[in-house]
Tab-separated table of C-alpha atoms in Angstrom:
chain	number	residue	atom	x	y	z
A	1	MET	CA	14.873	40.353	-14.331
A	2	MET	CA	13.257	37.100	-12.714
A	3	THR	CA	15.018	36.037	-9.516
A	4	SER	CA	14.745	32.118	-8.567
A	5	LEU	CA	12.988	31.174	-5.908
A	6	THR	CA	16.257	29.098	-4.275
A	7	VAL	CA	18.227	31.978	-4.824
A	8	LEU	CA	15.376	34.132	-2.284
A	9	LEU	CA	15.801	31.437	0.304
A	10	LYS	CA	17.911	30.997	2.769
A	11	PRO	CA	20.323	27.965	2.775
A	12	ASN	CA	17.824	26.538	5.717
A	13	ALA	CA	14.826	27.525	3.585
A	14	ARG	CA	16.718	26.095	0.247
A	15	TYR	CA	17.345	22.697	2.397
A	16	SER	CA	14.099	22.182	3.500
A	17	LEU	CA	12.667	22.956	-0.023
A	18	VAL	CA	14.813	20.167	-1.593
A	19	TRP	CA	13.801	17.971	0.921
A	20	LEU	CA	10.517	18.435	0.800
A	21	THR	CA	10.753	17.882	-3.249
A	22	ALA	CA	12.285	14.795	-2.772
A	23	LEU	CA	9.762	13.781	-0.198
A	24	MET	CA	6.761	14.634	-2.259
A	25	SER	CA	8.174	12.550	-5.426
A	26	LEU	CA	8.238	9.551	-3.013
A	27	VAL	CA	4.473	9.817	-1.960
A	28	LEU	CA	2.908	10.896	-4.812
A	29	GLN	CA	3.934	8.132	-7.247
A	30	THR	CA	1.505	7.145	-9.693
A	31	VAL	CA	1.171	3.785	-11.650
A	32	SER	CA	-1.499	3.042	-14.314
A	33	GLY	CA	-3.914	0.572	-13.192
A	34	LEU	CA	-4.350	-1.223	-10.112
A	35	ALA	CA	-1.781	-2.816	-8.080
A	36	CYS	CA	-2.043	-5.959	-6.020
A	37	VAL	CA	-0.262	-8.146	-3.642
A	38	GLN	CA	-0.387	-11.572	-5.963
A	39	CYS	CA	0.501	-14.785	-4.177
A	40	VAL	CA	-0.426	-18.018	-2.956
A	41	SER	CA	0.879	-19.217	0.279
A	42	LEU	CA	1.649	-22.716	-0.971
A	43	ASN	CA	4.500	-21.248	-3.121
A	44	THR	CA	5.089	-18.102	-1.044
A	45	PRO	CA	5.279	-18.552	2.740
A	46	ASP	CA	5.546	-15.071	3.328
A	47	CYS	CA	1.828	-14.458	1.448
A	48	GLN	CA	0.236	-15.386	4.780
A	49	TYR	CA	1.794	-13.029	6.909
A	50	GLY	CA	4.528	-11.461	5.118
A	51	ASP	CA	5.674	-8.505	3.725
A	52	ILE	CA	5.285	-8.949	-0.366
A	53	PRO	CA	4.805	-5.764	-2.355
A	54	ALA	CA	1.742	-4.926	-4.268
A	55	THR	CA	2.584	-5.128	-8.277
A	56	PRO	CA	0.739	-3.981	-10.972
A	57	CYS	CA	-2.030	-6.392	-12.505
A	58	THR	CA	-1.014	-8.018	-15.638
A	59	GLY	CA	-2.367	-10.721	-18.231
A	60	GLN	CA	-5.978	-11.615	-17.918
A	61	HIS	CA	-6.181	-9.300	-14.942
A	62	LYS	CA	-4.363	-5.942	-16.368
A	63	ASN	CA	-8.115	-4.593	-15.971
A	64	ALA	CA	-8.818	-5.803	-12.582
A	65	LYS	CA	-10.978	-3.343	-10.478
A	66	TYR	CA	-10.236	-5.390	-7.484
A	67	CYS	CA	-7.486	-6.981	-5.443
A	68	PHE	CA	-8.846	-10.260	-3.514
A	69	LYS	CA	-7.513	-12.313	-0.733
A	70	THR	CA	-8.661	-15.587	0.319
A	71	ARG	CA	-7.968	-17.848	3.377
A	72	ALA	CA	-8.924	-21.654	3.140
A	73	LYS	CA	-8.206	-23.901	6.151
A	74	ILE	CA	-9.458	-27.750	7.429
A	75	VAL	CA	-12.487	-26.876	9.879
A	76	PRO	CA	-12.009	-29.890	12.553
A	77	THR	CA	-8.460	-29.498	13.185
A	78	GLY	CA	-7.671	-25.510	11.960
A	79	HIS	CA	-4.570	-26.837	10.142
A	80	GLY	CA	-3.710	-26.449	6.400
A	81	GLU	CA	-4.373	-23.246	5.799
A	82	VAL	CA	-3.768	-21.812	2.334
A	83	VAL	CA	-3.797	-18.207	1.792
A	84	SER	CA	-3.852	-16.469	-1.593
A	85	ARG	CA	-3.874	-12.866	-2.766
A	86	GLY	CA	-4.351	-11.077	-6.618
A	87	CYS	CA	-6.343	-9.296	-8.953
A	88	THR	CA	-10.137	-9.738	-9.780
A	89	ASP	CA	-12.992	-8.517	-11.450
A	90	LEU	CA	-15.225	-9.481	-8.554
A	91	LEU	CA	-16.257	-7.279	-5.637
A	92	GLN	CA	-17.346	-9.329	-2.959
A	93	SER	CA	-16.644	-10.996	0.703
A	94	ASN	CA	-18.094	-14.094	1.995
A	95	CYS	CA	-16.997	-17.307	3.934
A	96	THR	CA	-18.271	-20.676	3.001
A	97	GLU	CA	-17.992	-24.035	4.134
A	98	GLN	CA	-16.889	-27.504	1.344
A	99	LEU	CA	-16.638	-30.731	1.411
A	100	VAL	CA	-13.360	-31.611	-0.326
A	101	GLY	CA	-11.622	-35.152	-0.266
A	102	GLY	CA	-13.948	-36.005	2.502
A	103	GLU	CA	-13.238	-33.058	4.949
A	104	PHE	CA	-14.719	-29.638	5.293
A	105	TYR	CA	-12.794	-26.389	4.378
A	106	TRP	CA	-13.651	-22.840	5.362
A	107	LYS	CA	-12.666	-20.498	3.287
A	108	CYS	CA	-13.166	-16.439	3.062
A	109	TYR	CA	-13.204	-14.529	0.220
A	110	TYR	CA	-12.352	-10.462	0.538
A	111	SER	CA	-11.929	-7.936	-2.435
A	112	CYS	CA	-11.120	-4.305	-2.019
A	113	SER	CA	-10.632	-1.298	-4.291
A	114	GLU	CA	-7.275	0.217	-3.501
A	115	ASP	CA	-3.626	-0.251	-4.392
A	116	GLY	CA	-2.326	-2.889	-2.093
A	117	CYS	CA	-5.582	-3.210	-0.191
A	118	ASN	CA	-5.003	-7.075	-0.095
A	119	ARG	CA	-1.500	-6.691	2.141
A	120	SER	CA	-1.239	-8.713	5.599
A	121	PRO	CA	-2.548	-6.548	8.649
A	122	LEU	CA	0.819	-6.246	9.595
A	123	THR	CA	2.255	-4.716	6.951
A	124	ILE	CA	-0.740	-2.207	6.645
A	125	LYS	CA	0.319	-1.248	9.914
A	126	ALA	CA	3.528	-0.524	8.919
A	127	ALA	CA	2.553	1.447	5.830
A	128	ASN	CA	0.055	3.496	8.068
A	129	PHE	CA	3.126	4.474	10.362
A	130	ALA	CA	4.854	5.076	7.331
A	131	VAL	CA	2.172	7.723	5.952
A	132	VAL	CA	1.871	9.492	9.398
A	133	PHE	CA	5.595	9.676	9.717
A	134	VAL	CA	5.611	11.430	6.054
A	135	VAL	CA	2.751	13.966	6.730
A	136	SER	CA	4.140	14.891	10.026
A	137	SER	CA	7.515	15.182	8.637
A	138	PHE	CA	6.018	17.247	6.206
A	139	THR	CA	4.116	19.279	8.328
A	140	ALA	CA	7.039	20.319	10.194
A	141	ALA	CA	9.011	20.803	7.238
A	142	LEU	CA	6.276	23.156	5.825
A	143	LEU	CA	5.845	25.246	9.135
A	144	SER	CA	9.872	25.905	9.137
A	145	TRP	CA	9.683	26.623	5.357
A	146	GLY	CA	7.236	29.009	5.669
A	147	LYS	CA	8.712	30.892	8.545
A	148	ASP	CA	12.145	31.099	6.180
A	149	LEU	CA	10.018	32.558	3.289
A	150	LEU	CA	7.667	34.883	5.193
A	151	SER	CA	11.456	36.230	6.477
A	152	VAL	CA	12.698	36.648	3.203
A	153	LEU	CA	9.482	38.377	2.498
A	154	ASP	CA	9.248	40.867	4.855
């Protein structure tokens, strides 16, 4: 007769196992296709520095391989910065100056290949902290769970 692993575990170990399962389901979510932040700061002020979630690329970009971010501003004054983020098939990084309407504009284009890689730097720092927290919590729980499991097996 086979006994369930949760029956063999002590209550603390059962709690740890449930907690780990829930945590891992959050961490290991998968999405088909690439997910990028998609916005323009003219329409969405948070596009420049805010926490906008990455969403799956759709429409003409549903098979996009890269996310992009562009920044453009008027060169002499430094005012009028516009940021746009989205999905693309082009992998490139460059900065250019253009003359538009009698004013020079500075424009930088950057593309990357991972989900959400075109987020605001502030958002990326928060995400890195979250990953470190999750991994640390998982490790601590695994060590606790492993000790409880070994005591059951003895």
